[in-house]
Coordinates of C-alpha atoms in Angstrom, one line a residue:
Chain W
X330 CA 127.7 83.5 103.1
X331 CA 130.5 85.1 101.3
X332 CA 129.6 87.8 99.0
X333 CA 131.9 90.3 97.1
X334 CA 130.6 93.5 95.9
X335 CA 132.1 95.8 93.7
X336 CA 130.8 99.4 93.5
X337 CA 130.9 100.4 90.1
X338 CA 130.0 98.2 86.9
X339 CA 131.6 100.5 84.1
X340 CA 133.9 103.5 84.6
X341 CA 135.5 105.1 81.4
X342 CA 138.5 107.2 82.0
X343 CA 140.9 109.4 79.7
X344 CA 144.4 108.1 79.5
X345 CA 146.9 109.4 82.6
X346 CA 143.7 109.7 85.0
X347 CA 144.0 108.0 88.3
X348 CA 141.9 105.0 89.1
X349 CA 140.1 103.8 92.1
X350 CA 137.8 100.8 91.8
X351 CA 136.2 100.0 94.7
X352 CA 135.2 96.4 96.4
X353 CA 133.5 95.1 99.6
X354 CA 133.2 91.5 101.0
X355 CA 131.3 89.9 103.2
X356 CA 132.7 87.2 105.3
X357 CA 133.4 86.6 109.0
X358 CA 136.6 85.0 109.5
X359 CA 140.2 85.8 107.8
X360 CA 140.0 86.6 104.1
X361 CA 142.4 86.2 101.5
X362 CA 141.7 89.0 98.7
X363 CA 142.3 89.2 95.2
X364 CA 142.0 91.2 92.2
X365 CA 142.2 89.6 88.6
X366 CA 142.1 91.5 85.3
X367 CA 140.5 90.2 82.0
X368 CA 141.3 91.2 78.7
X369 CA 138.9 91.2 75.8
X370 CA 138.6 87.5 75.2
X371 CA 141.0 86.3 77.4
X372 CA 141.4 84.2 80.7
X373 CA 141.6 85.6 84.0
X374 CA 145.3 86.8 85.1
X375 CA 146.0 87.6 88.8
X376 CA 146.7 91.2 89.5
X377 CA 147.6 91.2 93.0
X378 CA 146.3 89.5 96.3
X379 CA 146.5 90.1 100.3
X380 CA 147.0 87.3 102.5
X381 CA 148.1 88.5 105.5
X382 CA 150.8 91.4 106.7
X383 CA 151.4 94.9 104.8
X384 CA 147.7 96.0 104.1
X385 CA 149.1 98.0 101.3
X386 CA 150.2 95.5 98.2
X387 CA 151.9 96.3 95.0
X388 CA 150.7 94.0 91.9
X389 CA 151.9 94.1 88.2
X390 CA 151.8 96.6 85.9
X391 CA 151.6 99.8 88.4
X392 CA 148.5 98.3 90.2
X393 CA 147.9 98.6 94.0
X394 CA 145.5 97.8 96.5
X395 CA 144.9 98.5 100.0
X396 CA 142.9 96.6 102.5
X397 CA 140.8 98.0 105.2
X398 CA 139.6 95.6 107.4
X399 CA 137.6 98.0 109.6
X400 CA 135.6 98.5 106.2
X401 CA 135.7 95.1 104.7
X402 CA 136.9 96.4 101.7
X403 CA 139.8 95.7 99.3
X404 CA 140.2 98.8 96.2
X405 CA 142.4 98.6 93.4
X406 CA 144.1 101.7 92.5
X407 CA 146.6 102.9 89.7
X408 CA 147.6 106.4 89.7
X409 CA 147.6 106.7 85.8
X410 CA 145.8 104.4 83.5
X411 CA 146.9 103.5 79.9
X412 CA 144.7 102.7 77.1
X413 CA 146.1 99.2 77.2
X414 CA 144.8 98.5 80.9
X415 CA 141.1 98.5 79.3
X416 CA 139.8 95.4 80.6
X417 CA 137.2 94.3 83.0
X418 CA 138.8 93.7 86.6
X419 CA 137.5 91.5 89.2
X420 CA 138.0 91.1 92.9
X421 CA 137.7 88.1 94.7
X422 CA 137.5 86.5 98.0
X423 CA 139.1 82.9 98.5
X424 CA 136.5 80.4 100.4
X425 CA 136.9 77.1 102.3
X426 CA 138.3 74.4 100.2
X427 CA 140.1 77.2 97.6
X428 CA 137.1 78.2 95.7
X429 CA 137.1 81.9 94.6
X430 CA 133.8 84.4 95.1
X431 CA 133.9 86.6 92.4
X432 CA 132.4 90.3 92.5
X433 CA 130.4 91.0 89.7
X434 CA 133.4 93.1 87.5
X435 CA 134.0 96.3 86.6
X436 CA 134.6 97.1 83.2
X437 CA 137.2 100.0 82.7
X438 CA 137.5 101.8 79.5
X439 CA 140.7 104.1 78.9
X440 CA 140.0 106.5 75.9
X441 CA 143.4 107.7 74.7
Chain E
X139 CA 156.7 77.2 83.0
X140 CA 153.9 74.4 82.8
X141 CA 150.1 75.8 83.4
X142 CA 146.7 75.0 83.2
X143 CA 145.8 73.5 80.1
X144 CA 142.3 73.2 79.0
X145 CA 141.0 71.3 75.8
X146 CA 139.1 72.4 73.3
X147 CA 139.8 76.3 73.0
X148 CA 136.4 76.7 71.4
X149 CA 133.2 74.5 70.7
X150 CA 130.1 74.9 69.0
X151 CA 127.3 72.3 69.9
X152 CA 123.7 72.3 69.0
X153 CA 120.9 72.1 71.8
X154 CA 120.5 68.8 73.3
X155 CA 123.9 67.6 72.5
X156 CA 126.5 66.6 74.7
X157 CA 130.0 68.3 75.2
X158 CA 133.0 67.4 77.6
X159 CA 135.6 69.5 78.2
X160 CA 139.1 68.5 79.9
X161 CA 141.5 70.4 82.1
X162 CA 144.9 69.3 82.6
X163 CA 146.4 70.6 85.8
X164 CA 150.0 71.8 86.9
X165 CA 152.3 69.1 87.6
X166 CA 152.0 68.1 91.2
X167 CA 148.5 69.8 91.3
X168 CA 145.8 67.6 92.8
X169 CA 142.9 69.6 93.2
X170 CA 141.2 71.1 90.1
X171 CA 138.3 74.0 90.4
X172 CA 135.8 74.5 87.9
X173 CA 134.3 78.1 87.1
X174 CA 131.4 79.1 84.6
X175 CA 131.3 82.5 83.3
X176 CA 128.3 83.6 81.0
X177 CA 128.5 86.6 78.8
X178 CA 129.2 89.8 80.6
X179 CA 129.1 87.7 83.9
X180 CA 131.3 87.2 86.8
X181 CA 132.8 83.7 86.8
X182 CA 130.7 81.3 89.4
X183 CA 132.1 78.3 91.0
X184 CA 130.8 74.9 89.3
X185 CA 132.6 72.1 91.4
X186 CA 136.4 71.3 92.7
X187 CA 138.0 67.7 93.1
X188 CA 140.6 66.7 95.5
X189 CA 142.5 63.6 95.1
X190 CA 140.1 62.0 92.6
X191 CA 136.9 63.0 94.7
X192 CA 134.5 65.9 94.6
X193 CA 135.3 68.5 97.4
X194 CA 133.0 71.3 96.5
X195 CA 129.9 71.9 94.7
X196 CA 128.5 75.1 93.7
X197 CA 126.2 76.3 91.2
X198 CA 126.6 73.0 88.8
X199 CA 123.5 72.2 87.0
X200 CA 122.3 68.4 87.9
X201 CA 122.8 67.9 83.5
X202 CA 126.4 68.3 84.1
X203 CA 128.8 65.6 85.9
X204 CA 132.6 66.0 86.0
X205 CA 135.3 63.6 87.3
X206 CA 138.9 63.7 88.2
X207 CA 141.0 61.0 86.8
X208 CA 144.4 59.0 87.9
X209 CA 146.9 61.4 86.5
X210 CA 144.3 64.5 88.1
X211 CA 143.2 65.9 84.6
X212 CA 139.4 66.3 85.1
X213 CA 136.7 66.3 82.7
X214 CA 133.1 68.3 82.3
X215 CA 130.8 66.6 80.8
X216 CA 127.8 68.3 80.1
X217 CA 124.5 66.9 78.6
X218 CA 121.1 68.0 77.1
X219 CA 122.9 71.3 76.4
X220 CA 121.1 74.4 76.4
X221 CA 121.4 77.8 74.8
X222 CA 122.2 79.4 78.2
X223 CA 125.2 77.1 78.9
X224 CA 126.9 79.1 76.1
X225 CA 129.5 80.5 78.6
X226 CA 133.3 80.4 79.1
X227 CA 134.4 77.7 81.4
X228 CA 137.8 77.6 83.0
X229 CA 139.5 75.6 85.3
X230 CA 142.0 76.3 88.2
X231 CA 144.3 74.0 89.8
X232 CA 146.5 74.6 93.4
X233 CA 147.8 71.6 95.5
X234 CA 146.1 69.9 98.1
X235 CA 143.0 72.3 98.5
X236 CA 144.9 75.3 99.1
X237 CA 143.1 76.8 96.4
X238 CA 145.2 80.8 95.9
X239 CA 147.4 79.9 98.6
X240 CA 148.9 77.2 96.9
X241 CA 149.4 79.0 94.0
X242 CA 146.2 79.1 91.7
X243 CA 146.4 79.2 88.5
X244 CA 143.8 79.7 85.5
X245 CA 143.3 77.8 82.6
X246 CA 142.6 79.9 79.2
X247 CA 139.0 78.4 79.3
X248 CA 137.1 76.8 77.0
X249 CA 134.7 78.9 75.1
X250 CA 131.2 76.7 74.4
X251 CA 129.1 77.9 72.1
X252 CA 125.2 76.1 71.9
X253 CA 123.5 76.9 69.2

């Protein structure tokens, strides 16, 4: 069965620090990978996605992620975080029929 | 651009009551996916519909049922509500079971509180 694992439950950073959130997936076939952000009390918003091609994908708000097939990983990065990046971040993989399998989420707190 | 519309935005029900949540997909999207996100939890897939037929089923309790209508909107019916059903319920739509490849967009969700 497909599964997604996020390494960090809660990350606390100061503004301007660099961010890397880990995500590993388990799936034997071709995968499409996603990172979503959820601001407090709001719905999920797509940050970026990987379907094929260049394994380094750039998303909105300065986020990027790198797909490393050999490691089954899709880590999210941002060189310099802002207070407004405080949110919960979910890694996801899509399964047959289009449903998404989510990781447990990483809560990011950025201190001003 | 039109987005996925969910109603109501907030709903408060008592235990053992019933609730109906609605999801209106993006125009020309014929596939709807329902998810449940409990407090502090990751979203869990409940059920999906394609062309008015159930296409997939996840961790949906037997007390819940859902359907998709001829205009492609979907309704999630929840009966005998329990405190543990308190969660954010959101839906997504796409064309033809394409899921995220087809322009998957999430609605804002319905926050259900069972008291």
